[in-house]
mmCIF file of C-alpha atoms and ligand atoms in Angstrom:
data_model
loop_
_atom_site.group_PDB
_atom_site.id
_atom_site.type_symbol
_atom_site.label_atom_id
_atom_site.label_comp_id
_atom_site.label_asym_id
_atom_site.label_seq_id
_atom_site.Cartn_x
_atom_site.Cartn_y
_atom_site.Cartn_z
ATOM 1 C CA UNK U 1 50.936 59.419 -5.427
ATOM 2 C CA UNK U 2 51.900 61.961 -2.374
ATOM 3 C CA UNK U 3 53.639 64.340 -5.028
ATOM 4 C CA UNK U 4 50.740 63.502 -7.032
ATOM 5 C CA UNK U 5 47.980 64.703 -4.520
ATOM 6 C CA UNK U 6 50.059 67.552 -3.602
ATOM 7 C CA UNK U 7 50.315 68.866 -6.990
ATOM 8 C CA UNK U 8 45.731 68.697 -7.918
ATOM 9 C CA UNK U 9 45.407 70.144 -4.452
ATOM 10 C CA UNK U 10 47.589 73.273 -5.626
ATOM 11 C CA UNK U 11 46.581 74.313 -8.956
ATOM 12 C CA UNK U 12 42.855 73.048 -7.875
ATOM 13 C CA UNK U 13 42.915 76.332 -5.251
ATOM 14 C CA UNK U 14 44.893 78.246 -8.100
ATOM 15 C CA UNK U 15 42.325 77.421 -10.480
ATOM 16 C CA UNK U 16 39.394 77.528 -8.042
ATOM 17 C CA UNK U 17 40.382 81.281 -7.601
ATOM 18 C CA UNK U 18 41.061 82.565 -10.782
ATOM 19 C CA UNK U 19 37.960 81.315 -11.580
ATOM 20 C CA UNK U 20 36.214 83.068 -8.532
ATOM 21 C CA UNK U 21 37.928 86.325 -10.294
ATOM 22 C CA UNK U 22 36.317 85.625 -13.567
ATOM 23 C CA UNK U 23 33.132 84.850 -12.366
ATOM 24 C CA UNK U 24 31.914 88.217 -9.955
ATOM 25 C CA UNK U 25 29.167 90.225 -11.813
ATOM 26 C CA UNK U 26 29.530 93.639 -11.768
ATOM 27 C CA UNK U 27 26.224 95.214 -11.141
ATOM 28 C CA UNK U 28 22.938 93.530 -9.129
ATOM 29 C CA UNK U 29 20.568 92.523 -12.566
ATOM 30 C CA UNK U 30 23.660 90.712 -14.537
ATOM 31 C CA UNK U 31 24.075 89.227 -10.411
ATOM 32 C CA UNK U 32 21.111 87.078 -11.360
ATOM 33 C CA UNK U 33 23.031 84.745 -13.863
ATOM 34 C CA UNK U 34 26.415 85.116 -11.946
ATOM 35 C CA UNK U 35 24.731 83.859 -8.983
ATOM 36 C CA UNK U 36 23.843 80.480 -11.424
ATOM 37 C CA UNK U 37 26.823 80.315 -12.851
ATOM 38 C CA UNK U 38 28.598 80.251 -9.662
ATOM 39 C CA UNK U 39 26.437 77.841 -8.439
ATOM 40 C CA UNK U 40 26.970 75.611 -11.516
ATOM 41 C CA UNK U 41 30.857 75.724 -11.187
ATOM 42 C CA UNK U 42 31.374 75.539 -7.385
ATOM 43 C CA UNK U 43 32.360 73.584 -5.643
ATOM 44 C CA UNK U 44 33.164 71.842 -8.375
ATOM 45 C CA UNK U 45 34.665 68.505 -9.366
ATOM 46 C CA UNK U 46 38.286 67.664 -9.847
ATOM 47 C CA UNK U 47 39.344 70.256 -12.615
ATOM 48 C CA UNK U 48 41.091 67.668 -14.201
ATOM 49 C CA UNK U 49 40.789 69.514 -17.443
ATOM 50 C CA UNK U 50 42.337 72.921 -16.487
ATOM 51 C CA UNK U 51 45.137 71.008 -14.813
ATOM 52 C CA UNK U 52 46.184 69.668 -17.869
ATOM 53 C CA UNK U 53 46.610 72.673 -19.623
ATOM 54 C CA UNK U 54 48.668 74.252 -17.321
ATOM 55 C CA UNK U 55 50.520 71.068 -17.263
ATOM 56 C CA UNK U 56 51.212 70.863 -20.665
ATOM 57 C CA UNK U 57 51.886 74.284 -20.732
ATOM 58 C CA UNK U 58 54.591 74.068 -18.595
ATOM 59 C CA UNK U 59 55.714 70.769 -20.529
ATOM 60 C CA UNK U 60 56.457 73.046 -23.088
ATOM 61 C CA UNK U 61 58.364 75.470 -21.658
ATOM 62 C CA UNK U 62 55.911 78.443 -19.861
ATOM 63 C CA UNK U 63 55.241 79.757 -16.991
ATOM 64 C CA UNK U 64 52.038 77.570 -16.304
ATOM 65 C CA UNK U 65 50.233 80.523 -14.541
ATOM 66 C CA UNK U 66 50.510 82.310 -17.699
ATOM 67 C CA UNK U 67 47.540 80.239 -19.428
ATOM 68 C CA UNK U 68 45.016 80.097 -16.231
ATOM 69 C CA UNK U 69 42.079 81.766 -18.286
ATOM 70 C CA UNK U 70 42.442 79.481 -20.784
ATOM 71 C CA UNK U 71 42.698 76.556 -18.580
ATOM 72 C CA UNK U 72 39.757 78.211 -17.348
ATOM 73 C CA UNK U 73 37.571 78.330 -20.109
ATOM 74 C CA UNK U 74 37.602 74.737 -20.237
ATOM 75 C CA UNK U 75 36.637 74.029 -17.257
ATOM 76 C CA UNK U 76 33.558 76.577 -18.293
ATOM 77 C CA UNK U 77 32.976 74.406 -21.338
ATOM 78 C CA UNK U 78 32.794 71.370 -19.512
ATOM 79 C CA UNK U 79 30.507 72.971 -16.950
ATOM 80 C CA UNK U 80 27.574 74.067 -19.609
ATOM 81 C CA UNK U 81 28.412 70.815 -20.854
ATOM 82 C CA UNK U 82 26.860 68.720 -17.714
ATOM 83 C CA UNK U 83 24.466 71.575 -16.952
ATOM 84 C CA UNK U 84 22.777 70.838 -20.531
ATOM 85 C CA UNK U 85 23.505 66.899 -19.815
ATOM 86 C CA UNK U 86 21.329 67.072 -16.404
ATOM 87 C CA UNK U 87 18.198 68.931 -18.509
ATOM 88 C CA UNK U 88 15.281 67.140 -18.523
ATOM 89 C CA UNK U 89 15.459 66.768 -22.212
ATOM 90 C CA UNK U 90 18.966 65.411 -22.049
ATOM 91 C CA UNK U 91 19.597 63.024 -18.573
ATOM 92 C CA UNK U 92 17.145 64.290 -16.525
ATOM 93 C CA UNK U 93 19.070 64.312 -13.275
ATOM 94 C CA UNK U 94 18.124 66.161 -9.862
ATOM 95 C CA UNK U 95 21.712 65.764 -8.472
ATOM 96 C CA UNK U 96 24.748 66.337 -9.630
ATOM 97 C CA UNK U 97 28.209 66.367 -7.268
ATOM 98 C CA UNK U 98 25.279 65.698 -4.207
ATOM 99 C CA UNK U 99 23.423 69.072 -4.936
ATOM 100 C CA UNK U 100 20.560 69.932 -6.899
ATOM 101 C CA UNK U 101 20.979 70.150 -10.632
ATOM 102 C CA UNK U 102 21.137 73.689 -12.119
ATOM 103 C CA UNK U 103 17.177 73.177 -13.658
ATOM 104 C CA UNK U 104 16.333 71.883 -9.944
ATOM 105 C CA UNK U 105 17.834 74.705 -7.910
ATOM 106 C CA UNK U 106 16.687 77.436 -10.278
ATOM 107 C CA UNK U 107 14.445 76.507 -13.441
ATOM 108 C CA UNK U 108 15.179 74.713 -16.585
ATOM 109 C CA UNK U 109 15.289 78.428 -18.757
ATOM 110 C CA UNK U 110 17.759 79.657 -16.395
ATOM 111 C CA UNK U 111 19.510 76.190 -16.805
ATOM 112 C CA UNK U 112 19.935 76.824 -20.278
ATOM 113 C CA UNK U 113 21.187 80.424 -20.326
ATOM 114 C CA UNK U 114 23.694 79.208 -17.764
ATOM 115 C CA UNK U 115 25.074 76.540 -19.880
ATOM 116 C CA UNK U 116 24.963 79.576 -22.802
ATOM 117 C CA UNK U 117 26.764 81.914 -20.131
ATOM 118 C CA UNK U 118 29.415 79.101 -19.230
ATOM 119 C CA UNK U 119 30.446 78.404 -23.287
ATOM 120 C CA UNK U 120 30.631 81.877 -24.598
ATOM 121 C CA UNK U 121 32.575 83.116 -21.323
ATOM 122 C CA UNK U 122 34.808 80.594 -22.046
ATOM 123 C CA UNK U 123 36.171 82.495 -25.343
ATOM 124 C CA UNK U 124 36.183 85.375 -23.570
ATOM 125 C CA UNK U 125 38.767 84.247 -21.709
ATOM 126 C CA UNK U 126 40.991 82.812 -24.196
ATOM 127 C CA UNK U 127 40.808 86.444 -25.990
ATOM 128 C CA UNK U 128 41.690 87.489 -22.840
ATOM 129 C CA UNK U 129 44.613 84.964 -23.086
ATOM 130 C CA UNK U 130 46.344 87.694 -25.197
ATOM 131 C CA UNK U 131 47.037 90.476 -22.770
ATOM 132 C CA UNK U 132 49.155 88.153 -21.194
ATOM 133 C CA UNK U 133 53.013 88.714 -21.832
ATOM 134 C CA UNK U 134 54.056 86.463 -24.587
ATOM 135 C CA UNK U 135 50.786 84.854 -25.776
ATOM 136 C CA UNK U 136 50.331 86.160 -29.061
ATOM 137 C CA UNK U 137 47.171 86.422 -30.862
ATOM 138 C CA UNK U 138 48.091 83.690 -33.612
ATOM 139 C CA UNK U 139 48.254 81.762 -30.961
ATOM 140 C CA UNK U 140 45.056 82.788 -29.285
ATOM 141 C CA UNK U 141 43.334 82.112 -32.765
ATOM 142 C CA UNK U 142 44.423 78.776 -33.032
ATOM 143 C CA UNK U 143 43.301 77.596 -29.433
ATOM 144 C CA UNK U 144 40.321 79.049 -30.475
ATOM 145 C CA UNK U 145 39.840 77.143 -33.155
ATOM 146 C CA UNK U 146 41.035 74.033 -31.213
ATOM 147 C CA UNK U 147 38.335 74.111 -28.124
ATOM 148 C CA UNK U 148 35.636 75.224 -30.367
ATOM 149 C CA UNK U 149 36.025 72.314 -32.705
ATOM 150 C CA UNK U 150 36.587 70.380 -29.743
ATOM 151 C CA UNK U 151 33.170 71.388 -28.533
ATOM 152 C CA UNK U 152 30.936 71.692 -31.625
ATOM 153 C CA UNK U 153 29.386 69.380 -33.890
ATOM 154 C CA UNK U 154 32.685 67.821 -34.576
ATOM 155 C CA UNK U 155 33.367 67.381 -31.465
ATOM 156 C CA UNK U 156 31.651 67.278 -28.085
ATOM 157 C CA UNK U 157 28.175 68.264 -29.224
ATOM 158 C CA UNK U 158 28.690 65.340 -32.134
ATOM 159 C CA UNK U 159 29.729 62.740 -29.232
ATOM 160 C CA UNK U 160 26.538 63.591 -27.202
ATOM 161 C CA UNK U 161 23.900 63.708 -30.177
ATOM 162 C CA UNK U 162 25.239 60.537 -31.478
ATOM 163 C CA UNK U 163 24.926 59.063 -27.519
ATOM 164 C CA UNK U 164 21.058 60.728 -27.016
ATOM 165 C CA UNK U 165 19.882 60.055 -30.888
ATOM 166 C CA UNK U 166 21.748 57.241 -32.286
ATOM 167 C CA UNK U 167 21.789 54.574 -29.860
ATOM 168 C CA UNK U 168 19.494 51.910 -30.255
ATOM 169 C CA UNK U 169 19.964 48.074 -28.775
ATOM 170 C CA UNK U 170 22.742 47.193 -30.856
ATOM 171 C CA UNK U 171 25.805 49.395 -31.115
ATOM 172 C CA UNK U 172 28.445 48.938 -33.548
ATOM 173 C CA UNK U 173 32.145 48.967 -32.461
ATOM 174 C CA UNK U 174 32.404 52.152 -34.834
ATOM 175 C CA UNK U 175 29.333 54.246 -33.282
ATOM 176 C CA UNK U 176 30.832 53.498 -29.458
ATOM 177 C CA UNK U 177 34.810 54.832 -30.522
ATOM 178 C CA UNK U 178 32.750 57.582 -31.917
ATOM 179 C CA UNK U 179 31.055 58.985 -28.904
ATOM 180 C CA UNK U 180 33.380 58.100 -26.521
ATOM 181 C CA UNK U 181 36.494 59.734 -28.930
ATOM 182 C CA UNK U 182 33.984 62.781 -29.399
ATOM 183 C CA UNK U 183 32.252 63.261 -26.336
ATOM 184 C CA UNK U 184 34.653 63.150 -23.757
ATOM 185 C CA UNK U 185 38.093 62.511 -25.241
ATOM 186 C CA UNK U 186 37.908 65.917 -27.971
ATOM 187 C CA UNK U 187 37.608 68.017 -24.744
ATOM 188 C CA UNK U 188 40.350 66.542 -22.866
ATOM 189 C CA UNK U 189 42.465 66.760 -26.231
ATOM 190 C CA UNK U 190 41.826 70.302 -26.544
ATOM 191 C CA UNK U 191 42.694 71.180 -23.113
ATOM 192 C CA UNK U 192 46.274 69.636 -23.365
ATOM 193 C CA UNK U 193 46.607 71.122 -26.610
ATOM 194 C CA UNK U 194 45.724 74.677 -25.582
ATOM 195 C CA UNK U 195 48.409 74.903 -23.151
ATOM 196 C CA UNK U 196 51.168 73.498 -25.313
ATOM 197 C CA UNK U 197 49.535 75.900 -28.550
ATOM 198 C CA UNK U 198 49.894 78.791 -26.075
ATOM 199 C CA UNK U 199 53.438 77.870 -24.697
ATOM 200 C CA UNK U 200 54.799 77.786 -28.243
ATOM 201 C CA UNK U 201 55.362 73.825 -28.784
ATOM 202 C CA UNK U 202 57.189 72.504 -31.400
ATOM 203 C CA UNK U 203 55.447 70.447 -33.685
ATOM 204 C CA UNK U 204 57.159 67.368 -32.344
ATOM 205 C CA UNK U 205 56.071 68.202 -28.700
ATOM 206 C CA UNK U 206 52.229 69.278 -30.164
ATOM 207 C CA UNK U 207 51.895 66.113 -31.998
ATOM 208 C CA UNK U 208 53.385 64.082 -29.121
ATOM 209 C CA UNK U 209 50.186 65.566 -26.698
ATOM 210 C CA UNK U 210 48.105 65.572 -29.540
ATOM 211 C CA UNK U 211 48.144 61.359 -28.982
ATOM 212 C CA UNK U 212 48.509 61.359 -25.489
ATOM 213 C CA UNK U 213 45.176 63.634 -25.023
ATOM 214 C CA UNK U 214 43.238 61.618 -26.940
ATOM 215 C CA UNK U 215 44.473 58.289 -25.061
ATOM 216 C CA UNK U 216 44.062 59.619 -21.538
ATOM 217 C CA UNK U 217 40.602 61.187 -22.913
ATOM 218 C CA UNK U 218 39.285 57.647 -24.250
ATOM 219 C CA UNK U 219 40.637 55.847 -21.303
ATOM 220 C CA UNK U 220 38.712 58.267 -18.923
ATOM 221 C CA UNK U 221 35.698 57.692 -20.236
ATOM 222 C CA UNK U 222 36.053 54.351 -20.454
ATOM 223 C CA UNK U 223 37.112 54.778 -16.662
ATOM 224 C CA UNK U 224 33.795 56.739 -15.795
ATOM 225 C CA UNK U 225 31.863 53.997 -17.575
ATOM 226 C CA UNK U 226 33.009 51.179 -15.110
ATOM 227 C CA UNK U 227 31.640 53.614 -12.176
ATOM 228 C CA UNK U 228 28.883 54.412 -13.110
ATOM 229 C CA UNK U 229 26.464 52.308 -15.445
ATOM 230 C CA UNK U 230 23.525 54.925 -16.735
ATOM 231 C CA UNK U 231 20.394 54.281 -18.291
ATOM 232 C CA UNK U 232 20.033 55.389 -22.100
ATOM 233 C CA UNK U 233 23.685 55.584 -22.502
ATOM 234 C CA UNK U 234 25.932 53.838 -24.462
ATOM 235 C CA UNK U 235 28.328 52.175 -21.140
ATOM 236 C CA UNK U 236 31.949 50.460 -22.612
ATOM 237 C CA UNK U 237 32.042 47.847 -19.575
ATOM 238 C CA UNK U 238 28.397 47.019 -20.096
ATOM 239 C CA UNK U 239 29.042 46.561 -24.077
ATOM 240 C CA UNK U 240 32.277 44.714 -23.980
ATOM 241 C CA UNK U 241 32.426 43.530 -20.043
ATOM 242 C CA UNK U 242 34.745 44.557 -17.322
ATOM 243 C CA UNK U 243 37.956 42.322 -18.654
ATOM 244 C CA UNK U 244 38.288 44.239 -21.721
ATOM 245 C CA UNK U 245 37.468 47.717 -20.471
ATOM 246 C CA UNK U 246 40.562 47.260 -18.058
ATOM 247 C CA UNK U 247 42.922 45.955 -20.589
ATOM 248 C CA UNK U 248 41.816 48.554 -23.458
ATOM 249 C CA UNK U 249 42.194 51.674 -20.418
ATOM 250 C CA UNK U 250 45.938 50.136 -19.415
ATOM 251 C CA UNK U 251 46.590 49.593 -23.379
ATOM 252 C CA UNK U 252 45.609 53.188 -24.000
ATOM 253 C CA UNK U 253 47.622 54.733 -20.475
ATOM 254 C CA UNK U 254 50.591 53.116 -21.435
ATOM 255 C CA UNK U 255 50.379 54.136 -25.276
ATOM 256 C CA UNK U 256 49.749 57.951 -23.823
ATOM 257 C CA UNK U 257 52.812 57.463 -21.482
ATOM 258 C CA UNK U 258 55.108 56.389 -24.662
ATOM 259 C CA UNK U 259 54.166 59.437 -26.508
ATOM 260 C CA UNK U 260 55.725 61.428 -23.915
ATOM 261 C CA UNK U 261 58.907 60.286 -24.359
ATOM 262 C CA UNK U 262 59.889 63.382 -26.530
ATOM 263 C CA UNK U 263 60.035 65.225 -23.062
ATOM 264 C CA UNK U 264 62.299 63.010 -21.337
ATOM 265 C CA UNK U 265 62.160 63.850 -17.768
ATOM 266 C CA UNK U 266 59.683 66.748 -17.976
ATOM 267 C CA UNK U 267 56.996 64.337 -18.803
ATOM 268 C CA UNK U 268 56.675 62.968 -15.214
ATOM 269 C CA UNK U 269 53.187 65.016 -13.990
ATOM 270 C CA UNK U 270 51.819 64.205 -17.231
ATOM 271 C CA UNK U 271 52.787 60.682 -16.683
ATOM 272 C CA UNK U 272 51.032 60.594 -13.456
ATOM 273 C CA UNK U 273 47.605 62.453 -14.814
ATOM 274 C CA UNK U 274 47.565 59.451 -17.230
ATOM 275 C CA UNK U 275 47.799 57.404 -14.205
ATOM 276 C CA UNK U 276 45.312 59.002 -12.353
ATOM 277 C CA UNK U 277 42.816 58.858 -15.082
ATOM 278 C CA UNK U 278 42.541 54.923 -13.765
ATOM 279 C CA UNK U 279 43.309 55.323 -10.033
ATOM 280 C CA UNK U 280 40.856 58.246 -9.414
ATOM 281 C CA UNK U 281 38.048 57.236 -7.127
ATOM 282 C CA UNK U 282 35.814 59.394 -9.056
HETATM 283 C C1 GRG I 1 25.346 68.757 -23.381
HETATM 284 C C2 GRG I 1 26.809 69.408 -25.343
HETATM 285 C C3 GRG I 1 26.561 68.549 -24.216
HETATM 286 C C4 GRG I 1 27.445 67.590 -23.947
HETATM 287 C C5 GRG I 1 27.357 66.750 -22.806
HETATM 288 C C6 GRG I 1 29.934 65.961 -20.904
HETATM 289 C C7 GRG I 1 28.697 65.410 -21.482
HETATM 290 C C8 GRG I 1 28.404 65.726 -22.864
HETATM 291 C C9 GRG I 1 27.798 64.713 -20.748
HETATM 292 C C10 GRG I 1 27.929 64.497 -19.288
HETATM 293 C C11 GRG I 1 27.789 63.085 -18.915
HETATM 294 C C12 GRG I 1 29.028 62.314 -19.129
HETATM 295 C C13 GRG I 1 29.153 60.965 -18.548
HETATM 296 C C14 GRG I 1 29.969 62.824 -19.813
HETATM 297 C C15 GRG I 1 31.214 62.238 -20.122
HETATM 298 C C16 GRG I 1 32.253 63.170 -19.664
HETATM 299 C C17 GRG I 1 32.536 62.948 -18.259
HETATM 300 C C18 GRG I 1 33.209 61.698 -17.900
HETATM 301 C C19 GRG I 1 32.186 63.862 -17.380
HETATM 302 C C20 GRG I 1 32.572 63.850 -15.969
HETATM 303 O O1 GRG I 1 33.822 64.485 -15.935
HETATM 304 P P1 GRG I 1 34.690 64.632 -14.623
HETATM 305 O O2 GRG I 1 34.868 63.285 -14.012
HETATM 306 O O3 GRG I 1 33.714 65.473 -13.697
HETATM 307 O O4 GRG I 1 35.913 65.393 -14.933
HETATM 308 P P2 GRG I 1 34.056 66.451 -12.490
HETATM 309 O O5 GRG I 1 32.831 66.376 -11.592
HETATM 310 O O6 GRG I 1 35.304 65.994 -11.795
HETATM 311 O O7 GRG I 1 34.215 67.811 -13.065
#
């Protein structure tokens, strides 16, 4: 857990300023949205995301720091994503992380052009991917098309329309594995598959991560649902009870650690993120 610790601490600050880099406006009117965005993305939460794309990255056999603006870019995505979530017309919360929600500290328009700053910054960082010595732009095309279906209507958008619009007091089994598989889980599939895309993965190691993103990603939601129960929302623990949640989150850890056997003794940090998807305190 030590090594563990040690290893989010250090590609947290890596992360934390490369993203401080990508983030500086470069004249005093485009300031005005910077100054948002900033305040959207920082301090920030746990950057669990970008971690495991430089992860898998390195997993399959790169320099990790070679993909940092694409592990970037989804830690963007998932920053418009909870800016939009707080709105007024979405969750309607005045904190997030113990500060004011984006709407609260500035105003719900500027809200909403920061969550539209965050997503289509993200993809210019992935195109900026390329200039980086051996990341092709085949590759660049395909991550693209990875994190935006990740994102979009078949994806994260799909997961939280179907959670705002389609819930009503009884859920089926299939509408629940639907929003948790498509809003949280696509993301966190996406951002282990970028960095294994970008590192040149075989199609052995890609489909191996391909399972073992969307595990960890349904078990982490399942994971934030025994935190926190929230009003409006479809909530796993409240729906099928604490007992189950914890056997269905250990079920799907373990069936993500299997998949990594392909890596054989490479696939310890991933092993440990899966971990840490239930031991996290947050
Ligand atoms: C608005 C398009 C759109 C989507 C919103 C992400 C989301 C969908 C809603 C936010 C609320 C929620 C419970 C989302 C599930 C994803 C999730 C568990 C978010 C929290 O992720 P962490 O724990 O957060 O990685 P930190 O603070 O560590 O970054």
């Amino acid at each position: 857990m030590d090594n563990l610790n040690k290893y989010l601490n250090y590609w947290k600050k890596r992360i934390d300023s490369a993203l401080k880099r990508y983030l500086a406006s470069s004249d005093n009117l485009s300031e005005v949205i910077y100054k948002a965005i900033r305040y959207a993305v920082f301090p920030g939460g746990k950057r669990f995301r970008p971690i495991l794309t430089v992860t898998s990255a390195e997993i399959c056999g790169i320099d990790p720091n070679k993909v940092l603006p694409t592990a970037c870019a989804v830690e963007l995505i998932h920053s418009y994503s909870l800016v939009h979530d707080d709105l007024p017309s979405m969750d309607n919360d005045d904190y997030r992380r113990d500060k004011l929600t984006v709407h609260r500290k500035f105003n719900e328009g500027m809200a909403i052009l920061t969550g539209d700053a965050l997503l289509t910054k993200a993809f210019e960082l992935i195109a900026e991917n390329s200039k980086i010595t051996g990341i092709s732009e085949k590759k660049i095309v395909e991550v693209i098309k990875i994190v935006s279906n990740a994102s979009g209507a078949d994806g994260m958008v799909g997961g939280q329309v179907a959670d705002t619009f389609l819930v009503s007091k009884t859920h089926t089994d299939k509408l629940v594995n639907y929003i948790h598989s498509h809003k949280t889980a696509a993301l966190i599939k996406a951002s282990v598959l970028a960095g294994a895309v970008l590192a040149g993965g075989s199609e052995k190691e890609i489909n191996a991560l391909k399972n073992y993103g969307e595990k960890i990603g349904f078990a982490f939601q399942i994971a934030d649902d025994m935190f926190d129960v929230k009003k409006d929302r479809v909530n796993y623990s409240d729906i099928y009870g604490t007992k189950k949640s914890e056997r269905d989150t250990n079920r799907l850890i373990d069936e993500a650690k299997k998949s990594l056997e392909v890596f054989g003794s490479k696939k310890e940090i991933l092993s440990l993120l899966a971990d840490y998807v239930v031991t996290r305190k947050n």
